Coordinates of C-alpha atoms in Angstrom, one line a residue:
M164 CA 0.0 0.0 0.0
K165 CA 1.5 3.3 -1.1
I166 CA 1.0 6.3 1.1
F167 CA 1.0 9.7 -0.6
I168 CA 2.0 12.7 1.5
I169 CA 0.8 16.0 0.3
P170 CA 3.0 18.8 1.7
L171 CA 0.8 21.0 3.9
L172 CA 2.8 24.1 2.7
L173 CA 1.2 23.8 -0.8
F174 CA -2.2 23.8 0.8
F175 CA -1.6 26.8 3.0
N176 CA 0.1 28.8 0.2
S177 CA -3.1 28.5 -1.8
V178 CA -5.0 30.3 0.9
S179 CA -3.6 33.8 1.3
A180 CA -5.2 36.3 3.7
D181 CA -5.7 39.9 2.5
E182 CA -2.7 42.0 3.0
I183 CA -3.1 45.0 5.4
I184 CA -1.0 48.1 5.2
T185 CA -0.7 50.5 8.2
I186 CA -0.6 54.2 7.1
A187 CA 0.1 57.2 9.3
A188 CA -1.5 60.5 8.5
S189 CA -1.1 63.9 10.1
D190 CA -4.1 65.2 12.1
S191 CA -7.3 66.1 10.3
I192 CA -6.8 68.3 7.2
P193 CA -10.3 68.5 5.8
P194 CA -11.4 67.8 3.2
Y195 CA -8.1 65.9 2.4
V196 CA -8.1 63.9 5.6
M197 CA -11.2 63.9 7.9
I198 CA -11.6 62.1 11.2
D199 CA -14.8 60.6 12.3
H200 CA -14.7 61.7 16.0
A201 CA -17.3 59.0 16.9
H202 CA -15.0 56.4 15.4
E203 CA -11.5 57.8 15.4
S204 CA -10.0 54.9 13.5
K205 CA -12.4 55.7 10.6
L206 CA -11.1 58.3 8.2
S207 CA -12.5 59.9 5.0
G208 CA -11.4 62.6 2.7
L209 CA -10.0 63.2 -0.7
Q210 CA -6.5 61.7 -0.1
V211 CA -7.8 58.9 2.1
E212 CA -10.3 57.8 -0.5
I213 CA -7.7 57.8 -3.3
V214 CA -5.2 55.8 -1.2
D215 CA -7.9 53.3 -0.1
A216 CA -9.1 52.9 -3.7
A217 CA -5.6 52.4 -5.1
F218 CA -4.7 49.8 -2.6
S219 CA -8.1 48.1 -3.0
A220 CA -7.4 47.8 -6.8
V221 CA -4.5 45.6 -6.0
G222 CA -6.1 43.6 -3.2
I223 CA -4.6 45.4 -0.2
K224 CA -6.5 46.6 2.8
T225 CA -5.6 49.7 4.8
K226 CA -5.4 50.6 8.4
W227 CA -5.0 54.3 9.3
Q228 CA -3.4 56.0 12.3
T229 CA -3.6 59.8 12.8
M230 CA -1.0 61.8 14.8
P231 CA 0.7 65.2 14.9
N232 CA 3.5 65.7 12.3
N233 CA 6.4 65.3 14.8
R234 CA 5.0 62.0 16.0
L235 CA 4.3 60.9 12.4
I236 CA 8.0 61.3 11.5
I237 CA 9.1 59.3 14.5
H238 CA 6.7 56.5 14.0
Y239 CA 7.7 56.3 10.3
A240 CA 11.4 56.3 11.1
K241 CA 11.0 53.6 13.7
N242 CA 9.1 51.3 11.3
N243 CA 5.9 51.5 13.4
V244 CA 3.9 52.0 10.2
D245 CA 4.3 50.9 6.6
A246 CA 3.6 54.2 5.0
A247 CA 3.0 57.9 5.8
L248 CA 0.8 60.5 4.1
N249 CA 2.2 63.9 3.5
L250 CA 5.6 63.3 5.3
P251 CA 6.5 66.8 6.4
D252 CA 10.3 66.2 6.3
V253 CA 11.4 63.2 4.4
S254 CA 15.1 63.9 5.2
R255 CA 14.4 63.1 8.8
A256 CA 12.8 59.7 8.0
T257 CA 14.6 56.7 6.6
S258 CA 14.2 54.3 3.7
N259 CA 11.6 56.4 2.0
Y260 CA 10.1 55.3 -1.3
S261 CA 7.9 58.1 -2.6
S262 CA 4.7 57.3 -4.6
D263 CA 3.6 58.8 -7.8
V264 CA 1.7 62.1 -7.3
L265 CA -1.4 61.5 -5.2
V266 CA -3.0 64.9 -5.5
Y267 CA -2.0 68.5 -5.9
Y268 CA -2.6 70.8 -3.0
R269 CA -4.1 74.1 -4.2
N270 CA -2.4 76.8 -2.2
C271 CA -4.2 80.1 -3.0
V272 CA -3.8 83.8 -2.3
I273 CA -7.4 84.4 -1.5
G274 CA -8.9 87.9 -1.6
N275 CA -11.7 90.0 -3.0
V276 CA -12.1 89.8 -6.7
S277 CA -11.5 93.6 -6.9
L278 CA -7.8 92.9 -6.0
K279 CA -7.1 90.5 -8.9
N280 CA -4.9 93.0 -10.8
S281 CA -3.4 94.9 -7.9
W282 CA -2.8 92.5 -4.9
R283 CA 1.0 92.2 -5.7
T284 CA 1.7 95.9 -6.1
S285 CA -0.4 97.0 -3.2
S286 CA 0.4 94.2 -0.9
K287 CA 2.5 96.3 1.4
D288 CA -0.7 98.1 2.5
L289 CA -2.8 94.9 2.9
K290 CA -3.4 92.8 6.0
I291 CA -2.3 89.2 5.2
L292 CA -3.0 86.1 7.2
G293 CA -1.5 82.6 6.5
F294 CA -1.3 79.2 8.0
Q295 CA 1.8 78.1 9.8
T296 CA 4.8 77.7 7.4
A297 CA 2.9 79.5 4.6
K298 CA 5.7 82.0 4.4
A299 CA 8.0 79.3 2.9
I300 CA 5.5 78.1 0.4
Y301 CA 4.4 81.5 -0.8
A302 CA 7.8 83.2 -0.7
D303 CA 8.1 83.5 -4.5
S304 CA 4.6 84.8 -4.9
F305 CA 5.4 88.1 -3.2
P306 CA 8.3 90.5 -3.6
T307 CA 11.6 89.2 -2.1
K308 CA 11.4 88.6 1.6
Y309 CA 8.2 90.6 1.7
L310 CA 6.4 88.2 4.1
E311 CA 9.4 88.0 6.4
N312 CA 9.6 91.7 6.8
N313 CA 6.0 92.7 6.9
S314 CA 4.3 93.6 10.2
N315 CA 0.9 93.2 8.4
Y316 CA 1.6 89.5 7.8
I317 CA 0.6 87.0 10.6
E318 CA 0.6 83.2 10.6
V319 CA -2.1 81.5 12.7
P320 CA -2.4 77.8 13.7
S321 CA -6.0 77.3 12.7
Q322 CA -7.3 77.1 9.1
K323 CA -10.8 77.7 10.5
T324 CA -9.6 81.1 11.8
L325 CA -8.3 82.0 8.4
A326 CA -11.7 81.3 6.8
Y327 CA -13.4 83.3 9.5
H328 CA -11.3 86.4 8.9
A329 CA -11.7 86.1 5.1
V330 CA -15.4 85.8 4.9
N331 CA -15.9 88.6 7.5
A332 CA -13.5 91.0 5.7
R333 CA -11.1 91.1 8.7
A334 CA -8.1 90.5 6.4
D335 CA -7.3 91.6 2.8
L336 CA -5.5 88.4 1.7
I337 CA -5.6 84.9 3.1
L338 CA -3.0 82.3 2.3
S339 CA -4.7 78.9 2.3
D340 CA -5.5 75.8 0.3
A341 CA -8.6 76.4 -1.8
L342 CA -10.4 73.2 -0.7
V343 CA -9.4 73.6 3.0
F344 CA -10.6 77.2 3.0
S345 CA -13.8 76.3 1.2
Y346 CA -14.5 73.5 3.6
Y347 CA -14.3 75.7 6.7
A348 CA -16.1 78.6 5.1
Q349 CA -19.0 76.6 3.7
S350 CA -19.3 74.5 6.9
N351 CA -19.5 77.5 9.2
W352 CA -20.3 80.8 7.4
P353 CA -22.0 79.9 4.1
A354 CA -24.1 83.1 3.9
Q355 CA -21.0 85.3 4.5
L356 CA -19.0 83.3 1.9
E357 CA -21.7 83.8 -0.7
K358 CA -21.6 87.6 -0.3
S359 CA -17.9 87.9 0.2
G360 CA -16.7 88.2 -3.4
L361 CA -13.7 86.1 -2.6
A362 CA -11.6 84.5 -5.3
C363 CA -8.3 82.6 -5.7
L364 CA -6.1 85.4 -7.1
H365 CA -3.1 83.2 -7.4
E366 CA -2.8 79.4 -7.1
L367 CA 0.3 77.2 -6.5
K368 CA -0.4 73.5 -7.2
L369 CA 2.0 71.5 -5.0
P370 CA 2.3 67.8 -5.5
R371 CA 1.6 65.5 -2.5
H372 CA 2.8 61.9 -2.2
I373 CA 2.7 59.0 0.2
G374 CA 6.0 57.6 1.5
F375 CA 6.7 53.9 1.9
K376 CA 9.2 51.9 3.9
D377 CA 9.2 49.1 1.3
K378 CA 9.7 49.6 -2.4
A379 CA 7.6 46.6 -3.4
I380 CA 4.6 48.0 -1.5
R381 CA 5.2 51.4 -3.1
D382 CA 5.2 49.7 -6.5
K383 CA 1.9 47.9 -5.8
F384 CA 0.4 51.2 -4.7
N385 CA 1.5 53.0 -7.9
K386 CA 0.0 50.1 -9.9
G387 CA -3.3 50.5 -8.2
L388 CA -3.2 54.3 -8.6
E389 CA -2.6 53.9 -12.3
Q390 CA -5.6 51.5 -12.5
I391 CA -8.0 53.8 -10.8
K392 CA -6.9 56.7 -13.0
A393 CA -7.5 54.5 -16.1
N394 CA -11.0 53.4 -15.0
G395 CA -12.2 56.8 -14.0
L396 CA -12.5 56.2 -10.2
Y397 CA -9.7 58.7 -9.5
D398 CA -11.4 61.5 -11.4
S399 CA -14.7 60.6 -9.7
I400 CA -13.2 61.0 -6.2
N401 CA -11.5 64.2 -7.2
D402 CA -14.6 65.7 -8.7
K403 CA -16.7 64.8 -5.7
Y404 CA -14.6 66.9 -3.3
S405 CA -13.9 69.7 -5.8
K406 CA -17.6 70.2 -6.4
L407 CA -18.4 70.0 -2.7
F408 CA -15.7 72.3 -1.4
S409 CA -14.4 74.7 -4.0
Q410 CA -16.5 77.5 -5.4
L411 CA -13.6 79.9 -5.7
Q412 CA -12.9 81.5 -9.1
I413 CA -9.3 81.0 -10.0
F414 CA -7.4 83.6 -12.0
Q415 CA -3.8 82.3 -12.0
S416 CA -2.6 78.8 -11.6
Y417 CA 0.9 77.3 -11.4
K418 CA 2.1 73.7 -10.9
S419 CA 5.0 75.2 -8.8
Q420 CA 6.6 78.5 -8.2
Q421 CA 8.9 78.0 -11.3
D422 CA 6.3 76.9 -13.8
N423 CA 4.5 79.0 -16.4
P424 CA 0.9 80.0 -15.8
I425 CA -1.7 77.4 -16.7
A426 CA -4.9 78.8 -18.2
I427 CA -8.0 78.1 -16.1
K428 CA -11.2 77.8 -18.1

């Protein structure tokens, strides 16, 4: 009597559990990253939906963790997570494999439409508010070192505060992302926003990525991202958030400080 032994390894290899990737994200940046405070492990938002959809396309599940930027860098560098969204300083992290462009942040100079042709030349007389670190991002949008040496320029920690000052005409120019500004303005002061006459007088489109510890996982993500762009899901997610949270007319748009203007139709 012959006894056939089937290696158990073959059996177990044919049954593979879904892969799960742990991703760190900086604290809520609506509408890019939004925390459900009733279920803090549950995230939504433009970037979150795109990342989840891209991983889903290649059969990978995601688990999200949110934390302040300084903790995000530490957790990423210590291999406590597989990936990190919007790494604030890649040079302080290790083994970073950056994804293809996930989205472009739409950093705007926001002001009344009446300033569209004069905001640069008259900016020394204008009260300007920006988010923290905005000075570095917008430096080339103003005269040399203008934001550094201007007592009328103030940076505040809250994007909601920026929206409040803008819609209530308490500042002449606001430096904020178009979608972030629109989210707070529409959520809190829709009537004032509608009557404000605010527009994006100047836009800098800055690419945002997701950093990975493992090149193979990064490559799987890029493959999934390519798939959802090809099948239209990527555009669908983008359009959903753009229609919900951006009613600002845009007059000038740049992919970066160095690029030529892109016509907005």
